[in-house]
Amino acid sequence: MKAGVPSSVGLAMLLVGGGLTASPALAKCRSDCKKQIVAEAKACKSGCGKDKVCKKACRDEKTSDVAACKAAPNPTPPDCGETTTTTTTSTPAVTSSTTTTSTSTSITSTTTSTTSTTTSTSASTSTTEPPCSSVLQWGAPGSGNGEFINPTGIAIDGSGNIYVADSGNNRIQKFDASGTFLTTWGSSGSGDGQFSNPFGVATDGGGHVYVADSGNSRVQKFDASGTFLTTWGSAGSGTGQFGLSAGVATDGSESVYVSDVHNDNHLHDRVQKFDASGNFLLTWGSGGQFDSPVAVATDTSGHVYVADTGNFRIQKFDAIGTFLTMWGNLKSEAEGVATNSTGDVYVSEFHAGIEKFNGSGTFLTAWSGGFNFKPVGVATDASGNVYVVDYGNNRVQKFACP
């Protein structure tokens, strides 16, 4: 995510090498690809307001991505955006010693721990499970109820209600499990209940809704009806401050984890942990451990999963930030991450669709889903259904999993 870019628009990269060939989605759709990038650049600049640095970053990203479109080889795949060619490699597990530093305002010393960890890869394309199948979709481009402009985050509460961060409209929309519109709140601005590119959204056991208000570098908390409760955060790199507050998740103890994307050479990309009132607890990830971590999730055992977007990998930690394992060689940038009740992990990938892993990073299955290049937010419900924000098509898709 380049300097000043307020949303996932700045994460559209084309990787060549490292196990992947040039994206067939871009190769087949050179002209459509350029049109898509031009549209994204326009949306990017519209989210910058009067920030000249942000607008320049949008223009630079547009130039880079158009060049990638032109360079993509042999436009022959049958379905634009449906396939990505991978090179299967056999990579042995690597045991490494990783040092993780966690700091907390409640203690005066810094604790450093060394943990023996296993690093795995997901290079294999063979599946052990059938993919999930689409059973429902809703949404269309626009600003009316049930319509979206560049939606990003998604969360589901204990009653099965669905909350979507409608980033381009600077609001949250709430739906029932069948996609029926229930309510909405928010508008453009920096006041209580207003947003500037809301990116991530999460719920807790009490039915509260947390929104990563990325452009305002803060988190806002609401009740299930959208009534504003509290907010915390400001722009900066200190504790409790954010560069771009991107992803947000809660755990069974109602702690709140926020993935914080900084633009100063990514040396302060990190995860911050708070209590449910916004009091800072601890942080980890300094020193280049992450590159644009745009999403975070937890499982029922209290583990924390971070979509390390720029590094094409998922990292797993315990609740105090101790590194446990990671897996990489994803097909594309990880834009969203979610878990189900059995601890499986779903990863939405910017140009590739959805991949499913177990909690140790073993690949289970994948599906493309008919996304227009960009599945972003992903969430699961109590029945094991998977909901995906289809950013490029301005809609939400629901998948039933075997």
mmCIF file of C-alpha atoms in Angstrom:
data_model
loop_
_atom_site.group_PDB
_atom_site.id
_atom_site.type_symbol
_atom_site.label_atom_id
_atom_site.label_comp_id
_atom_site.label_asym_id
_atom_site.label_seq_id
_atom_site.Cartn_x
_atom_site.Cartn_y
_atom_site.Cartn_z
ATOM 1 C CA MET A 1 0.000 0.000 0.000
ATOM 2 C CA LYS A 2 1.735 3.156 -1.178
ATOM 3 C CA ALA A 3 1.956 6.428 0.696
ATOM 4 C CA GLY A 4 -1.399 8.098 1.149
ATOM 5 C CA VAL A 5 -3.463 5.425 -0.597
ATOM 6 C CA PRO A 6 -6.514 4.939 1.631
ATOM 7 C CA SER A 7 -7.796 1.557 0.469
ATOM 8 C CA SER A 8 -7.036 -1.696 -1.269
ATOM 9 C CA VAL A 9 -6.769 0.105 -4.615
ATOM 10 C CA GLY A 10 -3.081 0.626 -3.876
ATOM 11 C CA LEU A 11 -2.510 -3.102 -3.394
ATOM 12 C CA ALA A 12 -3.141 -4.216 -6.981
ATOM 13 C CA MET A 13 0.260 -5.572 -7.962
ATOM 14 C CA LEU A 14 1.373 -8.046 -10.623
ATOM 15 C CA LEU A 15 3.940 -10.509 -9.318
ATOM 16 C CA VAL A 16 6.238 -12.242 -11.785
ATOM 17 C CA GLY A 17 8.502 -14.975 -10.440
ATOM 18 C CA GLY A 18 8.695 -16.509 -6.999
ATOM 19 C CA GLY A 19 6.469 -19.408 -8.105
ATOM 20 C CA LEU A 20 3.903 -17.394 -10.097
ATOM 21 C CA THR A 21 3.767 -16.459 -13.758
ATOM 22 C CA ALA A 22 2.242 -13.231 -15.040
ATOM 23 C CA SER A 23 -1.492 -13.157 -14.188
ATOM 24 C CA PRO A 24 -3.620 -14.675 -16.987
ATOM 25 C CA ALA A 25 -6.492 -12.483 -15.780
ATOM 26 C CA LEU A 26 -4.503 -9.422 -16.798
ATOM 27 C CA ALA A 27 -3.039 -11.133 -19.856
ATOM 28 C CA LYS A 28 -6.425 -11.891 -21.435
ATOM 29 C CA CYS A 29 -7.940 -8.585 -20.495
ATOM 30 C CA ARG A 30 -5.250 -6.057 -21.359
ATOM 31 C CA SER A 31 -7.717 -3.454 -22.549
ATOM 32 C CA ASP A 32 -10.326 -4.282 -19.893
ATOM 33 C CA CYS A 33 -7.560 -4.350 -17.335
ATOM 34 C CA LYS A 34 -6.511 -0.814 -18.235
ATOM 35 C CA LYS A 35 -10.117 0.359 -18.030
ATOM 36 C CA GLN A 36 -10.427 -1.261 -14.604
ATOM 37 C CA ILE A 37 -7.235 0.394 -13.386
ATOM 38 C CA VAL A 38 -8.335 3.795 -14.675
ATOM 39 C CA ALA A 39 -11.626 3.386 -12.776
ATOM 40 C CA GLU A 40 -9.775 2.350 -9.642
ATOM 41 C CA ALA A 41 -7.413 5.303 -9.918
ATOM 42 C CA LYS A 42 -10.399 7.623 -10.171
ATOM 43 C CA ALA A 43 -11.952 6.049 -7.060
ATOM 44 C CA CYS A 44 -8.592 6.230 -5.326
ATOM 45 C CA LYS A 45 -8.224 9.951 -6.012
ATOM 46 C CA SER A 46 -11.802 10.654 -4.986
ATOM 47 C CA GLY A 47 -10.999 9.169 -1.590
ATOM 48 C CA CYS A 48 -7.972 11.445 -1.168
ATOM 49 C CA GLY A 49 -9.919 14.654 -0.795
ATOM 50 C CA LYS A 50 -7.439 17.515 -1.116
ATOM 51 C CA ASP A 51 -4.413 15.416 -0.152
ATOM 52 C CA LYS A 52 -1.954 16.010 -3.012
ATOM 53 C CA VAL A 53 0.457 13.316 -1.802
ATOM 54 C CA CYS A 54 -2.361 10.782 -1.811
ATOM 55 C CA LYS A 55 -3.447 11.774 -5.325
ATOM 56 C CA LYS A 56 0.117 11.493 -6.611
ATOM 57 C CA ALA A 57 0.350 7.997 -5.132
ATOM 58 C CA CYS A 58 -2.862 7.075 -6.962
ATOM 59 C CA ARG A 59 -1.425 8.339 -10.257
ATOM 60 C CA ASP A 60 1.846 6.482 -9.707
ATOM 61 C CA GLU A 61 -0.022 3.272 -8.943
ATOM 62 C CA LYS A 62 -2.110 3.699 -12.089
ATOM 63 C CA THR A 63 1.014 4.109 -14.220
ATOM 64 C CA SER A 64 2.640 1.036 -12.669
ATOM 65 C CA ASP A 65 -0.418 -1.184 -13.072
ATOM 66 C CA VAL A 66 -1.089 -0.129 -16.675
ATOM 67 C CA ALA A 67 2.511 -1.011 -17.489
ATOM 68 C CA ALA A 68 1.960 -4.437 -15.894
ATOM 69 C CA CYS A 69 -1.132 -4.957 -18.062
ATOM 70 C CA LYS A 70 0.836 -4.177 -21.208
ATOM 71 C CA ALA A 71 3.640 -6.521 -20.181
ATOM 72 C CA ALA A 72 1.392 -9.523 -19.471
ATOM 73 C CA PRO A 73 2.021 -12.308 -22.039
ATOM 74 C CA ASN A 74 -0.194 -14.352 -24.367
ATOM 75 C CA PRO A 75 -3.815 -13.358 -23.629
ATOM 76 C CA THR A 76 -5.384 -16.798 -24.165
ATOM 77 C CA PRO A 77 -7.075 -18.096 -20.954
ATOM 78 C CA PRO A 78 -10.803 -18.803 -21.404
ATOM 79 C CA ASP A 79 -12.203 -16.800 -18.512
ATOM 80 C CA CYS A 80 -10.956 -13.383 -17.559
ATOM 81 C CA GLY A 81 -10.104 -13.288 -13.872
ATOM 82 C CA GLU A 82 -10.911 -16.936 -13.319
ATOM 83 C CA THR A 83 -7.501 -18.593 -13.420
ATOM 84 C CA THR A 84 -4.011 -17.975 -12.174
ATOM 85 C CA THR A 85 -1.106 -20.110 -13.330
ATOM 86 C CA THR A 86 1.128 -21.437 -10.578
ATOM 87 C CA THR A 87 4.335 -23.362 -10.545
ATOM 88 C CA THR A 88 4.250 -26.270 -8.108
ATOM 89 C CA THR A 89 7.389 -26.649 -6.082
ATOM 90 C CA SER A 90 8.318 -28.997 -3.299
ATOM 91 C CA THR A 91 9.423 -26.960 -0.301
ATOM 92 C CA PRO A 92 10.502 -28.694 2.888
ATOM 93 C CA ALA A 93 9.307 -27.447 6.229
ATOM 94 C CA VAL A 94 11.789 -25.052 7.748
ATOM 95 C CA THR A 95 12.326 -24.838 11.461
ATOM 96 C CA SER A 96 13.442 -21.421 12.548
ATOM 97 C CA SER A 97 14.002 -19.469 15.702
ATOM 98 C CA THR A 98 11.973 -16.268 15.709
ATOM 99 C CA THR A 99 12.209 -13.467 18.215
ATOM 100 C CA THR A 100 9.036 -11.513 18.904
ATOM 101 C CA THR A 101 8.822 -8.397 21.017
ATOM 102 C CA SER A 102 5.564 -7.429 22.710
ATOM 103 C CA THR A 103 5.082 -4.237 24.695
ATOM 104 C CA SER A 104 2.305 -3.310 27.063
ATOM 105 C CA THR A 105 1.325 -0.122 28.877
ATOM 106 C CA SER A 106 0.545 -2.158 31.972
ATOM 107 C CA ILE A 107 4.158 -3.259 32.450
ATOM 108 C CA THR A 108 7.343 -1.201 32.513
ATOM 109 C CA SER A 109 9.689 -3.695 30.887
ATOM 110 C CA THR A 110 9.807 -5.142 27.392
ATOM 111 C CA THR A 111 9.661 -8.917 27.168
ATOM 112 C CA THR A 112 11.451 -10.737 24.379
ATOM 113 C CA SER A 113 10.708 -14.402 23.769
ATOM 114 C CA THR A 114 12.307 -16.910 21.417
ATOM 115 C CA THR A 115 10.072 -19.586 19.958
ATOM 116 C CA SER A 116 10.884 -22.544 17.725
ATOM 117 C CA THR A 117 8.478 -22.333 14.823
ATOM 118 C CA THR A 118 7.561 -24.138 11.651
ATOM 119 C CA THR A 119 7.181 -22.349 8.345
ATOM 120 C CA SER A 120 5.015 -23.990 5.700
ATOM 121 C CA THR A 121 4.080 -23.176 2.125
ATOM 122 C CA SER A 122 0.908 -23.608 0.088
ATOM 123 C CA ALA A 123 2.460 -24.240 -3.316
ATOM 124 C CA SER A 124 0.442 -27.376 -4.071
ATOM 125 C CA THR A 125 -2.711 -27.005 -6.176
ATOM 126 C CA SER A 126 -4.169 -30.390 -5.191
ATOM 127 C CA THR A 127 -7.230 -30.250 -2.934
ATOM 128 C CA THR A 128 -8.379 -32.476 -0.115
ATOM 129 C CA GLU A 129 -11.885 -30.955 0.039
ATOM 130 C CA PRO A 130 -14.419 -29.844 -2.572
ATOM 131 C CA PRO A 131 -14.715 -26.060 -2.982
ATOM 132 C CA CYS A 132 -17.570 -24.066 -1.530
ATOM 133 C CA SER A 133 -20.439 -23.204 -3.898
ATOM 134 C CA SER A 134 -22.225 -19.893 -4.382
ATOM 135 C CA VAL A 135 -25.784 -19.921 -3.026
ATOM 136 C CA LEU A 136 -26.632 -16.219 -2.748
ATOM 137 C CA GLN A 137 -25.425 -12.824 -3.877
ATOM 138 C CA TRP A 138 -26.700 -9.286 -3.475
ATOM 139 C CA GLY A 139 -25.662 -5.740 -4.240
ATOM 140 C CA ALA A 140 -25.102 -3.429 -7.207
ATOM 141 C CA PRO A 141 -23.091 -0.269 -7.870
ATOM 142 C CA GLY A 142 -24.666 2.800 -6.272
ATOM 143 C CA SER A 143 -25.522 4.644 -3.087
ATOM 144 C CA GLY A 144 -28.996 3.331 -2.372
ATOM 145 C CA ASN A 145 -29.905 0.799 0.287
ATOM 146 C CA GLY A 146 -28.270 -2.505 -0.584
ATOM 147 C CA GLU A 147 -25.976 -0.878 -3.140
ATOM 148 C CA PHE A 148 -22.212 -0.428 -2.772
ATOM 149 C CA ILE A 149 -19.232 1.538 -3.976
ATOM 150 C CA ASN A 150 -15.971 -0.334 -3.374
ATOM 151 C CA PRO A 151 -17.118 -2.426 -0.365
ATOM 152 C CA THR A 152 -14.293 -3.895 1.698
ATOM 153 C CA GLY A 153 -14.855 -5.413 5.163
ATOM 154 C CA ILE A 154 -17.546 -7.803 6.372
ATOM 155 C CA ALA A 155 -18.543 -9.250 9.753
ATOM 156 C CA ILE A 156 -21.341 -11.438 11.118
ATOM 157 C CA ASP A 157 -22.856 -11.242 14.595
ATOM 158 C CA GLY A 158 -24.225 -14.013 16.785
ATOM 159 C CA SER A 159 -27.699 -13.619 15.303
ATOM 160 C CA GLY A 160 -26.447 -14.070 11.760
ATOM 161 C CA ASN A 161 -26.743 -10.407 10.795
ATOM 162 C CA ILE A 162 -24.171 -9.179 8.285
ATOM 163 C CA TYR A 163 -22.312 -5.872 8.425
ATOM 164 C CA VAL A 164 -20.513 -4.541 5.353
ATOM 165 C CA ALA A 165 -18.049 -1.655 5.213
ATOM 166 C CA ASP A 166 -19.327 0.271 2.184
ATOM 167 C CA SER A 167 -16.081 2.169 1.831
ATOM 168 C CA GLY A 168 -16.877 4.320 -1.195
ATOM 169 C CA ASN A 169 -20.121 5.504 0.426
ATOM 170 C CA ASN A 170 -18.458 6.010 3.845
ATOM 171 C CA ARG A 171 -21.038 3.960 5.698
ATOM 172 C CA ILE A 172 -21.871 0.594 7.237
ATOM 173 C CA GLN A 173 -24.768 -1.439 5.876
ATOM 174 C CA LYS A 174 -26.518 -4.189 7.844
ATOM 175 C CA PHE A 175 -28.336 -7.172 6.296
ATOM 176 C CA ASP A 176 -29.964 -10.356 7.510
ATOM 177 C CA ALA A 177 -28.639 -13.791 6.505
ATOM 178 C CA SER A 178 -30.708 -13.772 3.306
ATOM 179 C CA GLY A 179 -29.212 -10.463 2.166
ATOM 180 C CA THR A 180 -32.270 -8.382 3.040
ATOM 181 C CA PHE A 181 -31.318 -4.797 3.866
ATOM 182 C CA LEU A 182 -31.942 -3.850 7.497
ATOM 183 C CA THR A 183 -30.282 -0.497 8.234
ATOM 184 C CA THR A 184 -27.324 1.737 7.481
ATOM 185 C CA TRP A 185 -25.322 4.413 9.221
ATOM 186 C CA GLY A 186 -22.472 6.776 8.519
ATOM 187 C CA SER A 187 -21.494 9.612 6.195
ATOM 188 C CA SER A 188 -18.295 11.236 5.005
ATOM 189 C CA GLY A 189 -16.436 13.150 7.699
ATOM 190 C CA SER A 190 -14.417 12.911 10.895
ATOM 191 C CA GLY A 191 -17.118 13.357 13.506
ATOM 192 C CA ASP A 192 -18.594 10.645 15.710
ATOM 193 C CA GLY A 193 -20.330 8.118 13.470
ATOM 194 C CA GLN A 194 -18.765 9.536 10.314
ATOM 195 C CA PHE A 195 -16.128 7.771 8.214
ATOM 196 C CA SER A 196 -13.295 8.258 5.789
ATOM 197 C CA ASN A 197 -12.830 5.014 3.866
ATOM 198 C CA PRO A 198 -14.004 2.513 6.495
ATOM 199 C CA PHE A 199 -12.090 -0.664 5.685
ATOM 200 C CA GLY A 200 -12.462 -3.441 8.279
ATOM 201 C CA VAL A 201 -15.432 -4.311 10.469
ATOM 202 C CA ALA A 202 -15.883 -6.784 13.359
ATOM 203 C CA THR A 203 -18.455 -7.786 15.974
ATOM 204 C CA ASP A 204 -18.118 -9.115 19.509
ATOM 205 C CA GLY A 205 -20.163 -11.417 21.749
ATOM 206 C CA GLY A 206 -22.157 -8.475 23.085
ATOM 207 C CA GLY A 207 -23.374 -7.489 19.639
ATOM 208 C CA HIS A 208 -21.138 -4.443 19.334
ATOM 209 C CA VAL A 209 -19.739 -3.412 15.963
ATOM 210 C CA TYR A 210 -16.172 -2.148 15.540
ATOM 211 C CA VAL A 211 -15.149 -0.254 12.399
ATOM 212 C CA ALA A 212 -11.583 0.429 11.265
ATOM 213 C CA ASP A 213 -12.074 4.003 10.059
ATOM 214 C CA SER A 214 -8.864 3.941 8.021
ATOM 215 C CA GLY A 215 -8.839 7.449 6.576
ATOM 216 C CA ASN A 216 -9.392 8.933 10.034
ATOM 217 C CA SER A 217 -6.751 6.652 11.631
ATOM 218 C CA ARG A 218 -9.088 5.396 14.326
ATOM 219 C CA VAL A 219 -11.543 2.702 15.438
ATOM 220 C CA GLN A 220 -15.199 3.442 16.120
ATOM 221 C CA LYS A 221 -17.526 1.294 18.222
ATOM 222 C CA PHE A 222 -21.312 1.079 17.771
ATOM 223 C CA ASP A 223 -24.207 -1.001 19.027
ATOM 224 C CA ALA A 224 -25.975 -3.357 16.626
ATOM 225 C CA SER A 225 -28.320 -0.581 15.455
ATOM 226 C CA GLY A 226 -25.502 1.800 14.587
ATOM 227 C CA THR A 227 -25.689 3.990 17.677
ATOM 228 C CA PHE A 228 -22.239 5.491 18.300
ATOM 229 C CA LEU A 229 -20.618 4.361 21.556
ATOM 230 C CA THR A 230 -16.950 5.366 21.569
ATOM 231 C CA THR A 231 -13.865 5.899 19.435
ATOM 232 C CA TRP A 232 -10.091 5.750 19.831
ATOM 233 C CA GLY A 233 -6.993 6.437 17.805
ATOM 234 C CA SER A 234 -5.340 9.260 15.901
ATOM 235 C CA ALA A 235 -2.755 9.597 13.148
ATOM 236 C CA GLY A 236 0.781 8.616 14.182
ATOM 237 C CA SER A 237 3.091 5.761 15.098
ATOM 238 C CA GLY A 238 2.756 5.882 18.891
ATOM 239 C CA THR A 239 0.822 3.370 20.964
ATOM 240 C CA GLY A 240 -2.868 3.685 20.226
ATOM 241 C CA GLN A 241 -2.186 5.655 17.063
ATOM 242 C CA PHE A 242 -2.508 4.420 13.488
ATOM 243 C CA GLY A 243 -1.153 5.024 10.031
ATOM 244 C CA LEU A 244 -4.161 3.396 8.366
ATOM 245 C CA SER A 245 -6.371 1.371 10.700
ATOM 246 C CA ALA A 246 -7.149 -1.420 8.244
ATOM 247 C CA GLY A 247 -8.319 -4.734 9.720
ATOM 248 C CA VAL A 248 -10.147 -5.288 13.006
ATOM 249 C CA ALA A 249 -11.084 -8.468 14.909
ATOM 250 C CA THR A 250 -12.257 -9.462 18.388
ATOM 251 C CA ASP A 251 -11.662 -12.548 20.509
ATOM 252 C CA GLY A 252 -13.645 -14.414 23.165
ATOM 253 C CA SER A 253 -12.310 -12.085 25.859
ATOM 254 C CA GLU A 254 -13.628 -9.108 23.866
ATOM 255 C CA SER A 255 -10.145 -7.838 23.165
ATOM 256 C CA VAL A 256 -9.880 -5.903 19.913
ATOM 257 C CA TYR A 257 -7.025 -6.442 17.434
ATOM 258 C CA VAL A 258 -6.307 -3.803 14.809
ATOM 259 C CA SER A 259 -3.909 -4.224 11.889
ATOM 260 C CA ASP A 260 -2.096 -0.926 11.458
ATOM 261 C CA VAL A 261 -0.608 -0.106 8.048
ATOM 262 C CA HIS A 262 2.128 2.526 8.019
ATOM 263 C CA ASN A 263 3.647 4.142 4.973
ATOM 264 C CA ASP A 264 7.174 4.909 6.249
ATOM 265 C CA ASN A 265 8.909 2.056 4.386
ATOM 266 C CA HIS A 266 6.657 -0.391 6.256
ATOM 267 C CA LEU A 267 8.948 -0.362 9.299
ATOM 268 C CA HIS A 268 6.006 0.212 11.621
ATOM 269 C CA ASP A 269 3.401 -2.090 10.077
ATOM 270 C CA ARG A 270 2.006 -3.873 13.115
ATOM 271 C CA VAL A 271 -0.921 -5.275 15.072
ATOM 272 C CA GLN A 272 -2.226 -3.411 18.111
ATOM 273 C CA LYS A 273 -4.390 -4.964 20.817
ATOM 274 C CA PHE A 274 -6.954 -3.066 22.913
ATOM 275 C CA ASP A 275 -9.668 -3.864 25.409
ATOM 276 C CA ALA A 276 -13.289 -3.357 24.410
ATOM 277 C CA SER A 277 -13.183 0.271 25.573
ATOM 278 C CA GLY A 278 -10.164 1.111 23.459
ATOM 279 C CA ASN A 279 -7.507 0.996 26.171
ATOM 280 C CA PHE A 280 -4.150 -0.003 24.654
ATOM 281 C CA LEU A 281 -2.805 -3.386 25.787
ATOM 282 C CA LEU A 282 0.135 -4.361 23.572
ATOM 283 C CA THR A 283 1.563 -4.293 20.066
ATOM 284 C CA TRP A 284 3.828 -6.358 17.829
ATOM 285 C CA GLY A 285 5.239 -6.247 14.342
ATOM 286 C CA SER A 286 7.871 -3.495 14.254
ATOM 287 C CA GLY A 287 11.137 -3.866 12.374
ATOM 288 C CA GLY A 288 9.659 -5.062 9.076
ATOM 289 C CA GLN A 289 7.830 -8.151 10.339
ATOM 290 C CA PHE A 290 4.857 -7.216 8.125
ATOM 291 C CA ASP A 291 4.382 -5.514 4.778
ATOM 292 C CA SER A 292 0.936 -3.863 4.620
ATOM 293 C CA PRO A 293 -1.012 -6.172 6.984
ATOM 294 C CA VAL A 294 -4.510 -5.229 5.862
ATOM 295 C CA ALA A 295 -6.591 -7.862 7.684
ATOM 296 C CA VAL A 296 -6.647 -9.760 10.969
ATOM 297 C CA ALA A 297 -8.785 -12.580 12.402
ATOM 298 C CA THR A 298 -8.975 -14.748 15.523
ATOM 299 C CA ASP A 299 -10.106 -18.322 16.164
ATOM 300 C CA THR A 300 -11.957 -19.904 19.072
ATOM 301 C CA SER A 301 -8.637 -20.859 20.708
ATOM 302 C CA GLY A 302 -7.475 -17.251 20.823
ATOM 303 C CA HIS A 303 -4.956 -17.444 18.003
ATOM 304 C CA VAL A 304 -4.477 -14.383 15.813
ATOM 305 C CA TYR A 305 -4.071 -14.618 12.025
ATOM 306 C CA VAL A 306 -2.645 -11.694 10.072
ATOM 307 C CA ALA A 307 -2.928 -11.206 6.312
ATOM 308 C CA ASP A 308 0.635 -10.101 5.597
ATOM 309 C CA THR A 309 -0.445 -8.699 2.263
ATOM 310 C CA GLY A 310 2.777 -7.398 0.776
ATOM 311 C CA ASN A 311 4.625 -10.593 1.704
ATOM 312 C CA PHE A 312 1.973 -12.909 0.147
ATOM 313 C CA ARG A 313 1.565 -14.912 3.349
ATOM 314 C CA ILE A 314 -0.467 -15.531 6.508
ATOM 315 C CA GLN A 315 1.187 -15.274 9.914
ATOM 316 C CA LYS A 316 -0.228 -16.902 13.052
ATOM 317 C CA PHE A 317 0.354 -15.702 16.625
ATOM 318 C CA ASP A 318 -0.941 -16.345 20.098
ATOM 319 C CA ALA A 319 -2.994 -13.707 21.915
ATOM 320 C CA ILE A 320 0.078 -11.826 23.167
ATOM 321 C CA GLY A 321 1.822 -11.650 19.821
ATOM 322 C CA THR A 322 4.149 -14.630 20.095
ATOM 323 C CA PHE A 323 4.872 -15.941 16.600
ATOM 324 C CA LEU A 324 3.642 -19.514 16.020
ATOM 325 C CA THR A 325 3.813 -20.285 12.312
ATOM 326 C CA MET A 326 3.256 -18.852 8.864
ATOM 327 C CA TRP A 327 2.536 -20.008 5.350
ATOM 328 C CA GLY A 328 3.161 -18.262 2.079
ATOM 329 C CA ASN A 329 3.374 -18.665 -1.663
ATOM 330 C CA LEU A 330 -0.248 -17.523 -1.942
ATOM 331 C CA LYS A 331 -1.538 -17.027 -5.462
ATOM 332 C CA SER A 332 -2.012 -13.289 -4.913
ATOM 333 C CA GLU A 333 -2.062 -10.635 -2.187
ATOM 334 C CA ALA A 334 -4.072 -11.676 0.886
ATOM 335 C CA GLU A 335 -6.802 -9.038 1.309
ATOM 336 C CA GLY A 336 -8.954 -10.788 3.913
ATOM 337 C CA VAL A 337 -8.740 -13.590 6.445
ATOM 338 C CA ALA A 338 -11.374 -15.396 8.523
ATOM 339 C CA THR A 339 -11.766 -18.587 10.542
ATOM 340 C CA ASN A 340 -14.620 -21.017 11.141
ATOM 341 C CA SER A 341 -15.672 -22.826 14.318
ATOM 342 C CA THR A 342 -13.275 -25.723 13.673
ATOM 343 C CA GLY A 343 -10.246 -23.476 13.213
ATOM 344 C CA ASP A 344 -9.978 -23.592 9.429
ATOM 345 C CA VAL A 345 -8.715 -20.415 7.774
ATOM 346 C CA TYR A 346 -10.174 -18.725 4.681
ATOM 347 C CA VAL A 347 -8.026 -16.254 2.763
ATOM 348 C CA SER A 348 -9.358 -13.910 0.084
ATOM 349 C CA GLU A 349 -6.717 -13.138 -2.529
ATOM 350 C CA PHE A 350 -6.830 -10.048 -4.696
ATOM 351 C CA HIS A 351 -6.553 -11.648 -8.140
ATOM 352 C CA ALA A 352 -7.107 -15.315 -7.307
ATOM 353 C CA GLY A 353 -10.297 -16.017 -5.311
ATOM 354 C CA ILE A 354 -10.535 -17.854 -1.987
ATOM 355 C CA GLU A 355 -8.170 -20.415 -0.493
ATOM 356 C CA LYS A 356 -8.934 -22.560 2.548
ATOM 357 C CA PHE A 357 -6.298 -23.942 4.941
ATOM 358 C CA ASN A 358 -6.331 -25.702 8.270
ATOM 359 C CA GLY A 359 -4.984 -23.830 11.285
ATOM 360 C CA SER A 360 -1.444 -25.021 10.579
ATOM 361 C CA GLY A 361 -1.424 -23.742 7.015
ATOM 362 C CA THR A 362 -2.111 -27.006 5.169
ATOM 363 C CA PHE A 363 -3.938 -26.253 1.927
ATOM 364 C CA LEU A 364 -7.451 -27.738 1.745
ATOM 365 C CA THR A 365 -9.299 -26.246 -1.218
ATOM 366 C CA ALA A 366 -9.816 -23.132 -3.343
ATOM 367 C CA TRP A 367 -12.401 -21.554 -5.614
ATOM 368 C CA SER A 368 -12.531 -18.554 -7.946
ATOM 369 C CA GLY A 369 -16.118 -17.463 -7.267
ATOM 370 C CA GLY A 370 -16.627 -15.306 -10.363
ATOM 371 C CA PHE A 371 -15.026 -12.338 -8.678
ATOM 372 C CA ASN A 372 -14.075 -9.297 -10.757
ATOM 373 C CA PHE A 373 -10.378 -9.554 -9.786
ATOM 374 C CA LYS A 374 -10.950 -8.452 -6.195
ATOM 375 C CA PRO A 375 -12.463 -10.494 -3.375
ATOM 376 C CA VAL A 376 -11.623 -8.486 -0.238
ATOM 377 C CA GLY A 377 -13.401 -9.067 3.091
ATOM 378 C CA VAL A 378 -14.310 -12.610 4.141
ATOM 379 C CA ALA A 379 -16.340 -13.912 7.108
ATOM 380 C CA THR A 380 -18.060 -17.092 8.276
ATOM 381 C CA ASP A 381 -21.293 -17.747 10.157
ATOM 382 C CA ALA A 382 -22.215 -20.322 12.787
ATOM 383 C CA SER A 383 -23.391 -22.772 10.089
ATOM 384 C CA GLY A 384 -20.057 -22.690 8.277
ATOM 385 C CA ASN A 385 -21.202 -20.557 5.353
ATOM 386 C CA VAL A 386 -18.612 -18.182 3.896
ATOM 387 C CA TYR A 387 -19.420 -14.594 2.942
ATOM 388 C CA VAL A 388 -17.104 -12.672 0.625
ATOM 389 C CA VAL A 389 -17.077 -9.006 -0.320
ATOM 390 C CA ASP A 390 -16.836 -8.977 -4.117
ATOM 391 C CA TYR A 391 -15.162 -5.562 -4.342
ATOM 392 C CA GLY A 392 -14.904 -5.399 -8.137
ATOM 393 C CA ASN A 393 -18.594 -6.282 -8.628
ATOM 394 C CA ASN A 394 -19.915 -4.146 -5.740
ATOM 395 C CA ARG A 395 -21.721 -7.063 -4.128
ATOM 396 C CA VAL A 396 -21.586 -9.714 -1.420
ATOM 397 C CA GLN A 397 -21.500 -13.434 -2.200
ATOM 398 C CA LYS A 398 -22.520 -16.243 0.148
ATOM 399 C CA PHE A 399 -21.013 -19.715 -0.275
ATOM 400 C CA ALA A 400 -22.145 -23.011 1.210
ATOM 401 C CA CYS A 401 -19.281 -25.323 2.174
ATOM 402 C CA PRO A 402 -19.476 -29.126 2.221
#
